[in-house]
GROMACS .gro file of C-alpha atoms in nm:
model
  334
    1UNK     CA    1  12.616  -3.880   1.217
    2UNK     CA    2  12.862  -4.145   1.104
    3UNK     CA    3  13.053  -4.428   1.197
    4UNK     CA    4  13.414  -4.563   1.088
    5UNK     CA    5  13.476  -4.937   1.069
    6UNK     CA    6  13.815  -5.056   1.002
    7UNK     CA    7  13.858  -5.408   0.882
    8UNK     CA    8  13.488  -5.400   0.771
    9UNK     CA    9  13.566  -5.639   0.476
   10UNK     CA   10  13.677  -5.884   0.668
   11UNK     CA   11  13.490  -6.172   0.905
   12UNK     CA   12  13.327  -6.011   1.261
   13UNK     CA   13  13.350  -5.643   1.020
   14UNK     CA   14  13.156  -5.704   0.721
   15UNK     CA   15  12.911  -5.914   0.944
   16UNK     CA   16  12.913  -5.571   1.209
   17UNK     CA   17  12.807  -5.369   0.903
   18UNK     CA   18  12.572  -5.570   0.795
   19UNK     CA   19  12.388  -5.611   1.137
   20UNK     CA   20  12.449  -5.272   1.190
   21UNK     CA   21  12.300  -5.144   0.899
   22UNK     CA   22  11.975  -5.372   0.961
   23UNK     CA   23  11.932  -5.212   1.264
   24UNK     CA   24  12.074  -4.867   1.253
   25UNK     CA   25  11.991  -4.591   1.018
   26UNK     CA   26  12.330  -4.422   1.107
   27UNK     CA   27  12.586  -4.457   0.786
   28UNK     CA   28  12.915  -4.656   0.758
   29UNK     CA   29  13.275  -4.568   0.645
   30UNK     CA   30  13.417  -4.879   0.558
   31UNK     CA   31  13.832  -4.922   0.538
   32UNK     CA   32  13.985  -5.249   0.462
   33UNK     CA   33  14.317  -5.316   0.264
   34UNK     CA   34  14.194  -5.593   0.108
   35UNK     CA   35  14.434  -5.861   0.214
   36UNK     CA   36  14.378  -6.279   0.160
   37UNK     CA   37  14.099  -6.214   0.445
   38UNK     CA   38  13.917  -5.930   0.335
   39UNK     CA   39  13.639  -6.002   0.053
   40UNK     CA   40  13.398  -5.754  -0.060
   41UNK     CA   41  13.189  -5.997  -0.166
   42UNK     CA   42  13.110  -5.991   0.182
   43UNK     CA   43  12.884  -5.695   0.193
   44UNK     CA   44  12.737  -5.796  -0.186
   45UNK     CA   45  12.402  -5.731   0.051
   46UNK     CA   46  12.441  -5.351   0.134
   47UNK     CA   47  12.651  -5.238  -0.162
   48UNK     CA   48  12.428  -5.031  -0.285
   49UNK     CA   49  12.297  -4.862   0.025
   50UNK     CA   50  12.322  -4.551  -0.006
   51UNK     CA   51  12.423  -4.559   0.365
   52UNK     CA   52  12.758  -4.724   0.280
   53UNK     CA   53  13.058  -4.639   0.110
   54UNK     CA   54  13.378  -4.827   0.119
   55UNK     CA   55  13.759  -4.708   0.085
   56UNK     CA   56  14.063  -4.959   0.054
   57UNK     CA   57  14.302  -4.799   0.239
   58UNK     CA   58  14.564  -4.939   0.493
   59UNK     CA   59  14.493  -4.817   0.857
   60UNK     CA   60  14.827  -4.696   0.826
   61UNK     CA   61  14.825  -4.496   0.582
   62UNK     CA   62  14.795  -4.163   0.825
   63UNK     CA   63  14.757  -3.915   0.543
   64UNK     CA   64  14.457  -4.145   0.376
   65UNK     CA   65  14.311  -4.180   0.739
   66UNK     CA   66  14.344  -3.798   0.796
   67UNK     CA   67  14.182  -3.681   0.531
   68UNK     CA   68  13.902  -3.953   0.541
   69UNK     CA   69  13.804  -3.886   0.909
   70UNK     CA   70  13.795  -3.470   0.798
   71UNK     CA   71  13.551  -3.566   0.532
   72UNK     CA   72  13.323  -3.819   0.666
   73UNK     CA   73  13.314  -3.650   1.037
   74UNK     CA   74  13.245  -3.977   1.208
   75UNK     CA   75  13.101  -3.982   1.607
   76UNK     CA   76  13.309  -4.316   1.620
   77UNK     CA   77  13.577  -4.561   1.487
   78UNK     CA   78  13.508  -4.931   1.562
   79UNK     CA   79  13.878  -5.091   1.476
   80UNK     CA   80  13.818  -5.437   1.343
   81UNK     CA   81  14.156  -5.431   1.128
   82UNK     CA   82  14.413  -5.670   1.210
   83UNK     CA   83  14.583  -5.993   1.142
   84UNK     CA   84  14.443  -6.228   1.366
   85UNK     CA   85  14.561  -6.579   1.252
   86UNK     CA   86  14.807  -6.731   1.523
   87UNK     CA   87  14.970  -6.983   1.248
   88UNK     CA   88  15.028  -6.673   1.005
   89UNK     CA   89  15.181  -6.482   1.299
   90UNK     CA   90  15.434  -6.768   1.444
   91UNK     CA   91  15.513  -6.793   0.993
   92UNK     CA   92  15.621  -6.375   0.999
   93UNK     CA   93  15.586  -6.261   1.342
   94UNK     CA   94  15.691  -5.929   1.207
   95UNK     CA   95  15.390  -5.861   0.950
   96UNK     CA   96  15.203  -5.838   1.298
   97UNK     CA   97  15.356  -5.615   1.458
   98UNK     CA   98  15.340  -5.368   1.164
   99UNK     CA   99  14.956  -5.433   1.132
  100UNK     CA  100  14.813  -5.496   1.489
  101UNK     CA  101  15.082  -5.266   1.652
  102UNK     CA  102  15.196  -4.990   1.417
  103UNK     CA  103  14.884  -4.936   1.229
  104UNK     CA  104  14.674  -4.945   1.528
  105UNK     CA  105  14.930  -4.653   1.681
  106UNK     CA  106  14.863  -4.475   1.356
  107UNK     CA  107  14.478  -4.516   1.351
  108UNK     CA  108  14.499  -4.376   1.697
  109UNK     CA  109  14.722  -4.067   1.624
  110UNK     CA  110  14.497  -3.948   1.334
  111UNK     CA  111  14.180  -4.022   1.563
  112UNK     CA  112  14.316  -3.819   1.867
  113UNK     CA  113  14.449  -3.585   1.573
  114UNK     CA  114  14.088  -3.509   1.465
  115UNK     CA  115  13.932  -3.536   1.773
  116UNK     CA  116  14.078  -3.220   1.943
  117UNK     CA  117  13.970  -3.041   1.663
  118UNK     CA  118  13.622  -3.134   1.754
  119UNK     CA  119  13.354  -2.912   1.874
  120UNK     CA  120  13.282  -2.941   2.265
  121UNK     CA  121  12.976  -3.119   2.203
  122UNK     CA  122  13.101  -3.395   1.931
  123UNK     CA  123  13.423  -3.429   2.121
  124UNK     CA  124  13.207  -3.523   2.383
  125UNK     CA  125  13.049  -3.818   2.209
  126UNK     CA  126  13.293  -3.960   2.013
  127UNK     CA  127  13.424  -4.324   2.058
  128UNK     CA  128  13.712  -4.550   1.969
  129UNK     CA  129  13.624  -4.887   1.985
  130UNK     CA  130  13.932  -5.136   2.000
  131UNK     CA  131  13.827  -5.447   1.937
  132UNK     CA  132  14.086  -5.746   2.143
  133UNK     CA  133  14.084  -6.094   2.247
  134UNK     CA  134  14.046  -6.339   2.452
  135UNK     CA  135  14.364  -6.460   2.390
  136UNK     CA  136  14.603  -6.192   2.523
  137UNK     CA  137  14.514  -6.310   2.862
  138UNK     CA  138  14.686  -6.655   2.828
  139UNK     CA  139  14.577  -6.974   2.867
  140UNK     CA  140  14.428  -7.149   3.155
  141UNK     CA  141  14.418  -7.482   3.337
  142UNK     CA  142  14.084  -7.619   3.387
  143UNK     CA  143  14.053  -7.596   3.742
  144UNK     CA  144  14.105  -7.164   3.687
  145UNK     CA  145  13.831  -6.951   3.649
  146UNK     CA  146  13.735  -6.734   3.344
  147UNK     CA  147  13.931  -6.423   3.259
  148UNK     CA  148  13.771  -6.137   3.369
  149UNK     CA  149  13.893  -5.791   3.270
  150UNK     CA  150  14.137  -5.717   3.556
  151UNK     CA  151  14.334  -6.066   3.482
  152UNK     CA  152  14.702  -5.996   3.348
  153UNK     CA  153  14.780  -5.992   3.001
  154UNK     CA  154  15.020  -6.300   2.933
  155UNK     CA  155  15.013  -6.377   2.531
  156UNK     CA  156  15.188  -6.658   2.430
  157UNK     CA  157  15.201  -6.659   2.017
  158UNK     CA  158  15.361  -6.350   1.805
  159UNK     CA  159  14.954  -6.282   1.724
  160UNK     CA  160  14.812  -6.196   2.072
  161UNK     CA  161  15.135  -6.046   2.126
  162UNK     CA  162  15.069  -5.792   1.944
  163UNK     CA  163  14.694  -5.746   2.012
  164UNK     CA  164  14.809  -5.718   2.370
  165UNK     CA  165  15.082  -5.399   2.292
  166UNK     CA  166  14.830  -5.252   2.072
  167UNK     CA  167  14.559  -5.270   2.364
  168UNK     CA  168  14.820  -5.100   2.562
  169UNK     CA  169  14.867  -4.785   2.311
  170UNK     CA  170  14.509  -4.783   2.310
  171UNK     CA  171  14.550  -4.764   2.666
  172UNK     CA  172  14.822  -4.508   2.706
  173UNK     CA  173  14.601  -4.262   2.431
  174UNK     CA  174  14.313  -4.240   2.675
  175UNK     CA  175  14.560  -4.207   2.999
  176UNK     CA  176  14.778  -3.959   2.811
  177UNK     CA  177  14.528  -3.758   2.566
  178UNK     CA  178  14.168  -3.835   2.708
  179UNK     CA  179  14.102  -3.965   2.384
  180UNK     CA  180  13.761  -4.168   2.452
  181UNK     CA  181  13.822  -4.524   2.427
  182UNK     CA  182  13.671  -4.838   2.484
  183UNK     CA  183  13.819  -5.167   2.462
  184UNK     CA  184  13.602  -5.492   2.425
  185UNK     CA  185  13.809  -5.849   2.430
  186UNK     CA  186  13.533  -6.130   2.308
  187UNK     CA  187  13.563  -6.510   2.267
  188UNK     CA  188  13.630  -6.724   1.990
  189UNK     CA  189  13.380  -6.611   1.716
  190UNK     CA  190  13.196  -6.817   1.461
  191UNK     CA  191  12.910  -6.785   1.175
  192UNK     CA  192  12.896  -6.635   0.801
  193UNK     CA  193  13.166  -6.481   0.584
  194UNK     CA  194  13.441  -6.663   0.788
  195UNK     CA  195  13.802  -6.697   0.594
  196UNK     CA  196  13.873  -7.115   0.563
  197UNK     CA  197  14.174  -7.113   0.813
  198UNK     CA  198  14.003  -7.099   1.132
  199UNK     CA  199  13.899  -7.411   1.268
  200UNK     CA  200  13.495  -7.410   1.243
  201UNK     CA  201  13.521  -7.316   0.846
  202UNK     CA  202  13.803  -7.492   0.800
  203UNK     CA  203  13.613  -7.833   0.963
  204UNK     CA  204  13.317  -7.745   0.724
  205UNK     CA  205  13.463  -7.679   0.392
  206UNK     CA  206  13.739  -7.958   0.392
  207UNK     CA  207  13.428  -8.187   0.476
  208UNK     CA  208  13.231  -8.065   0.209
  209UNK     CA  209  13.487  -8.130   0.003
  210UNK     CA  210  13.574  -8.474   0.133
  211UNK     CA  211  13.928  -8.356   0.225
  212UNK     CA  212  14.097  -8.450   0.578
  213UNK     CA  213  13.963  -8.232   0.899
  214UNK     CA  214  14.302  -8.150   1.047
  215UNK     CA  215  14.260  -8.116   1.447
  216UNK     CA  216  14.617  -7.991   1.634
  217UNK     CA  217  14.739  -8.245   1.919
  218UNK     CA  218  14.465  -8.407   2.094
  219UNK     CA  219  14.209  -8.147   2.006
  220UNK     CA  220  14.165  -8.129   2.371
  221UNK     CA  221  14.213  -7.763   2.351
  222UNK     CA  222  13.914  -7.529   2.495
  223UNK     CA  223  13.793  -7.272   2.316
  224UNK     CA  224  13.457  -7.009   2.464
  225UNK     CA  225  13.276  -6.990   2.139
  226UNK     CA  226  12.987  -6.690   2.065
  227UNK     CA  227  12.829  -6.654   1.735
  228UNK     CA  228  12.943  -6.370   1.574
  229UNK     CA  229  12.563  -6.172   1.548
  230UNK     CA  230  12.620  -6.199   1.923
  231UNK     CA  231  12.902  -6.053   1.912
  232UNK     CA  232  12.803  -5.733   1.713
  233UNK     CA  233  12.509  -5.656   1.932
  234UNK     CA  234  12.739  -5.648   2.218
  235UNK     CA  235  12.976  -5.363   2.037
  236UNK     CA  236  12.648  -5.164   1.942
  237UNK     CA  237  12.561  -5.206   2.282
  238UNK     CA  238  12.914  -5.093   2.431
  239UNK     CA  239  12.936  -4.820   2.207
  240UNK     CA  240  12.611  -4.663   2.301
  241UNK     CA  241  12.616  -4.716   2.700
  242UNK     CA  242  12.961  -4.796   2.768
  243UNK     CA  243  13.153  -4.625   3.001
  244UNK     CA  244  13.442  -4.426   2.821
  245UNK     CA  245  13.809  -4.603   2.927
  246UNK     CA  246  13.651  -4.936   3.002
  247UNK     CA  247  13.730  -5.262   2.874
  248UNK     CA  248  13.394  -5.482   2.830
  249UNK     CA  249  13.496  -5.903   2.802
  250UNK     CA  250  13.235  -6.056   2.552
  251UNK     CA  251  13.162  -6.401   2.585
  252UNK     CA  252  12.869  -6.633   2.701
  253UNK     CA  253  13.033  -6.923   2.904
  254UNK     CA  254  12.996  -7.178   2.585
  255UNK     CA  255  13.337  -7.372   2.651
  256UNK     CA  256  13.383  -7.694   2.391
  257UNK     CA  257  13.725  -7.903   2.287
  258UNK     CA  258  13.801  -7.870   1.990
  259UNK     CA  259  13.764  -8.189   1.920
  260UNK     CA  260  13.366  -8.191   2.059
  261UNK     CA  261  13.314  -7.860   1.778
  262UNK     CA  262  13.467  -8.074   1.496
  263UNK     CA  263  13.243  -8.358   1.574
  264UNK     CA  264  12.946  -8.181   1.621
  265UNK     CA  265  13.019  -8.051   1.233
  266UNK     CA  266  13.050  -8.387   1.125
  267UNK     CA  267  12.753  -8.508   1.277
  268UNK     CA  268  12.543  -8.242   1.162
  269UNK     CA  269  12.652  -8.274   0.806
  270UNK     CA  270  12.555  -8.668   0.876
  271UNK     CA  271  12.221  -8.543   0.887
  272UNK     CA  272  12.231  -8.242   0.611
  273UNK     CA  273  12.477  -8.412   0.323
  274UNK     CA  274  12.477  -8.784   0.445
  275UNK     CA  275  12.772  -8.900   0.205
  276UNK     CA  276  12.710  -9.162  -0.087
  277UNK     CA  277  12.887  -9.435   0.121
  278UNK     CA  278  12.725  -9.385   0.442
  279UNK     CA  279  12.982  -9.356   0.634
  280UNK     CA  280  13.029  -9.041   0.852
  281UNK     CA  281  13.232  -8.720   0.839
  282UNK     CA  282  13.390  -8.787   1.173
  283UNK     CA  283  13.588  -9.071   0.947
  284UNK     CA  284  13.788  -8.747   0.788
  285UNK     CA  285  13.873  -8.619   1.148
  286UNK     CA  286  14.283  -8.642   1.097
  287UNK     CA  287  14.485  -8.524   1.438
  288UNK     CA  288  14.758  -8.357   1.341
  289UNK     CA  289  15.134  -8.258   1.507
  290UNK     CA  290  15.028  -7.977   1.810
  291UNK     CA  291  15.071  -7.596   1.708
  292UNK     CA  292  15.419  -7.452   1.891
  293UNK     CA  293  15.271  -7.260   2.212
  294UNK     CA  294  14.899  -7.394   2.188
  295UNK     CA  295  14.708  -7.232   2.431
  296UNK     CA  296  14.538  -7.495   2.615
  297UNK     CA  297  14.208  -7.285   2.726
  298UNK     CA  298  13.998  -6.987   2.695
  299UNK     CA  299  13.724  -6.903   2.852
  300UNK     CA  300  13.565  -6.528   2.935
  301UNK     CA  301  13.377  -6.368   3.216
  302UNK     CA  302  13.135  -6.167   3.060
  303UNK     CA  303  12.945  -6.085   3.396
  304UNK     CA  304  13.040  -5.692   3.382
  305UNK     CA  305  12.887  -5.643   3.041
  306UNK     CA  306  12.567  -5.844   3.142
  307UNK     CA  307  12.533  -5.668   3.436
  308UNK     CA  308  12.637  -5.302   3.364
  309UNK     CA  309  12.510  -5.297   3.009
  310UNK     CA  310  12.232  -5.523   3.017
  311UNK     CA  311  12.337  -5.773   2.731
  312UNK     CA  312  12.259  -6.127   2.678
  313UNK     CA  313  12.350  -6.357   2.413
  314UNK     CA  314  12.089  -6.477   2.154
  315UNK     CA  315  12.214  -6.751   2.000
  316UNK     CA  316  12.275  -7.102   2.141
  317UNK     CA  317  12.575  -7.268   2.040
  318UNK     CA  318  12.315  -7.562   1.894
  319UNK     CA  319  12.157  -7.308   1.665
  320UNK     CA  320  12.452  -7.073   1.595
  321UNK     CA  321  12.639  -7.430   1.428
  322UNK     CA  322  12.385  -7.531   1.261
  323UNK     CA  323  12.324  -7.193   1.075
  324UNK     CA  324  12.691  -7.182   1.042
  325UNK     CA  325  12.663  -7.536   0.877
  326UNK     CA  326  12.377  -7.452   0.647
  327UNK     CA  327  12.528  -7.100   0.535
  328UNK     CA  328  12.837  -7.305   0.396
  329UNK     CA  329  12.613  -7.587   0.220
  330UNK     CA  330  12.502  -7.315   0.006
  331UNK     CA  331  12.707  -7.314  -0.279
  332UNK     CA  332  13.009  -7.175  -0.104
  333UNK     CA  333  13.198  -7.479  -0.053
  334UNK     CA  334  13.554  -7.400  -0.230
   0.00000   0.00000   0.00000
């Protein structure tokens, strides 16, 4: 038995892998591209387990994909693959839509493809994990409640555009085909092996380097932040008990400004890499002109996965920061 990760090179993937393989003894197929956000170096840790092997292919790339899945045989595909950077996507709206929607419509063809050539009994089992957002539900004023997973799907940047249509497709495969899907959409994620453009690495390594923490508008923006081991356990968890068509909302109610993450960064770097003058981080804070269509708050109901599947969250947001903070002091500060 085997699993296929797509995107497994890149931030919540190579972390996935590596928690999976910890706690797993099921192998991993590993596709990635490779673009500016996938690093191998990622998964320096289980390189040479014997219970991984990695291909760079493009999801795609159908014929690649075809043969791949005929080889390997995998019970599941957990797709992690996409562009997920809302300033890249309002930049070249249409690199997006070839990624998030076109490659995830190929990824499902060859998957329903080799599926129905399946035996009875590993036709049965197999999976397809799509792993969504938060943010294709639209923002919310802070009198609304959290999204839960029968809230409309109202995107407003190029980037959860496109996560929402390719939700959809995944969608319309298990409607039209019966291909076994399940769709998670989880919170804003944060930890290890995090690409510098998001805010939380961004914050860190600009104030490592004594360079100007930008923070859009006000920084009044919410965000419902999870730490992204948390996050893996509940995909593990949804692929083994989940109920096939479902969508499964990860999240566990941490809502924070922007503005209140950034400073709790500075303020623990005060205390880990007090700076020669004294002064503190939050001096670098630098408020910059507001992103076009800023979505002013997300926040998740993750009561259905609690309840149906029995998951909790580990890590406080406290704890999750400062081992964020810590992994980031350690030499990998460019």
């Amino acid at each position: 038995m085997t699993i296929l990760v797509t995107g497994g090179a890149g931030f919540i993937g190579s972390n996935f892998i590596i928690d999976w393989l910890k706690v797993e003894d099921e192998p991993v197929v590993n596709i990635d591209s490779l673009t500016y956000a996938g690093n191998l170096d990622n998964l320096e840790v289980v390189g040479n387990d014997s219970r991984y092997c990695f291909y760079q292919y493009d999801i795609g790339d159908s014929i690649a994909i075809d043969e791949l899945l005929l080889r390997h045989r995998p019970r599941a595909v957990i797709h992690f693959a996409a562009e997920s950077h809302v300033d890249r996507s309002i930049a070249d709206a249409e690199r997006f839509i070839q990624t998030n929607i076109m490659g995830t419509v190929r990824l499902l063809e060859s998957s329903r493809k080799y599926w129905s050539g399946l035996s009875a009994r590993d036709s049965e089992r197999f999976r397809f994990v799509n792993i969504s957002t938060d943010e294709v539900f639209g923002s919310l004023t802070p009198e609304l409640p959290a999204f839960c997973e029968d809230s409309s799907y109202q995107p407003n940047s190029p980037y959860s555009a496109s996560k929402a249509a390719s939700d959809h497709f995944v969608r319309a495969f298990y409607q039209t085909y019966g291909l076994p899907i399940l769709t998670t959409n989880c919170s804003n994620n944060y930890g290890p092996y995090q690409f510098p453009e998001k805010l939380i690495p961004l914050a860190i390594v600009n104030a490592i380097n004594n360079r100007a923490i930008p923070v859009f508008g006000d920084g009044l923006q919410v965000r419902d932040w999870l730490f992204v081991s948390d996050h893996c356990s509940a995909v593990r968890k949804i692929l083994r008990s989940g109920r096939v068509g479902e969508t499964y909302n990860i999240g566990d109610s941490c809502e924070k400004t922007n503005l209140e993450v950034v400073g709790t960064i500075c303020d623990l770097l005060d205390l880990k890499r007090p700076l020669a003058n004294h002064t503190s981080y939050r001096s670098l804070i630098t408020h910059v002109p507001d992103r076009p269509g800023h979505d002013r708050r997300y926040a998740l109901d993750a009561s259905k996965l609690k309840r149906e599947l029995e998951w909790k969250a580990e890590q406080t947001f406290e704890a999750g920061i400062s081992k964020t903070v810590d992994w980031y002091l350690e030499d990998r500060s460019d």
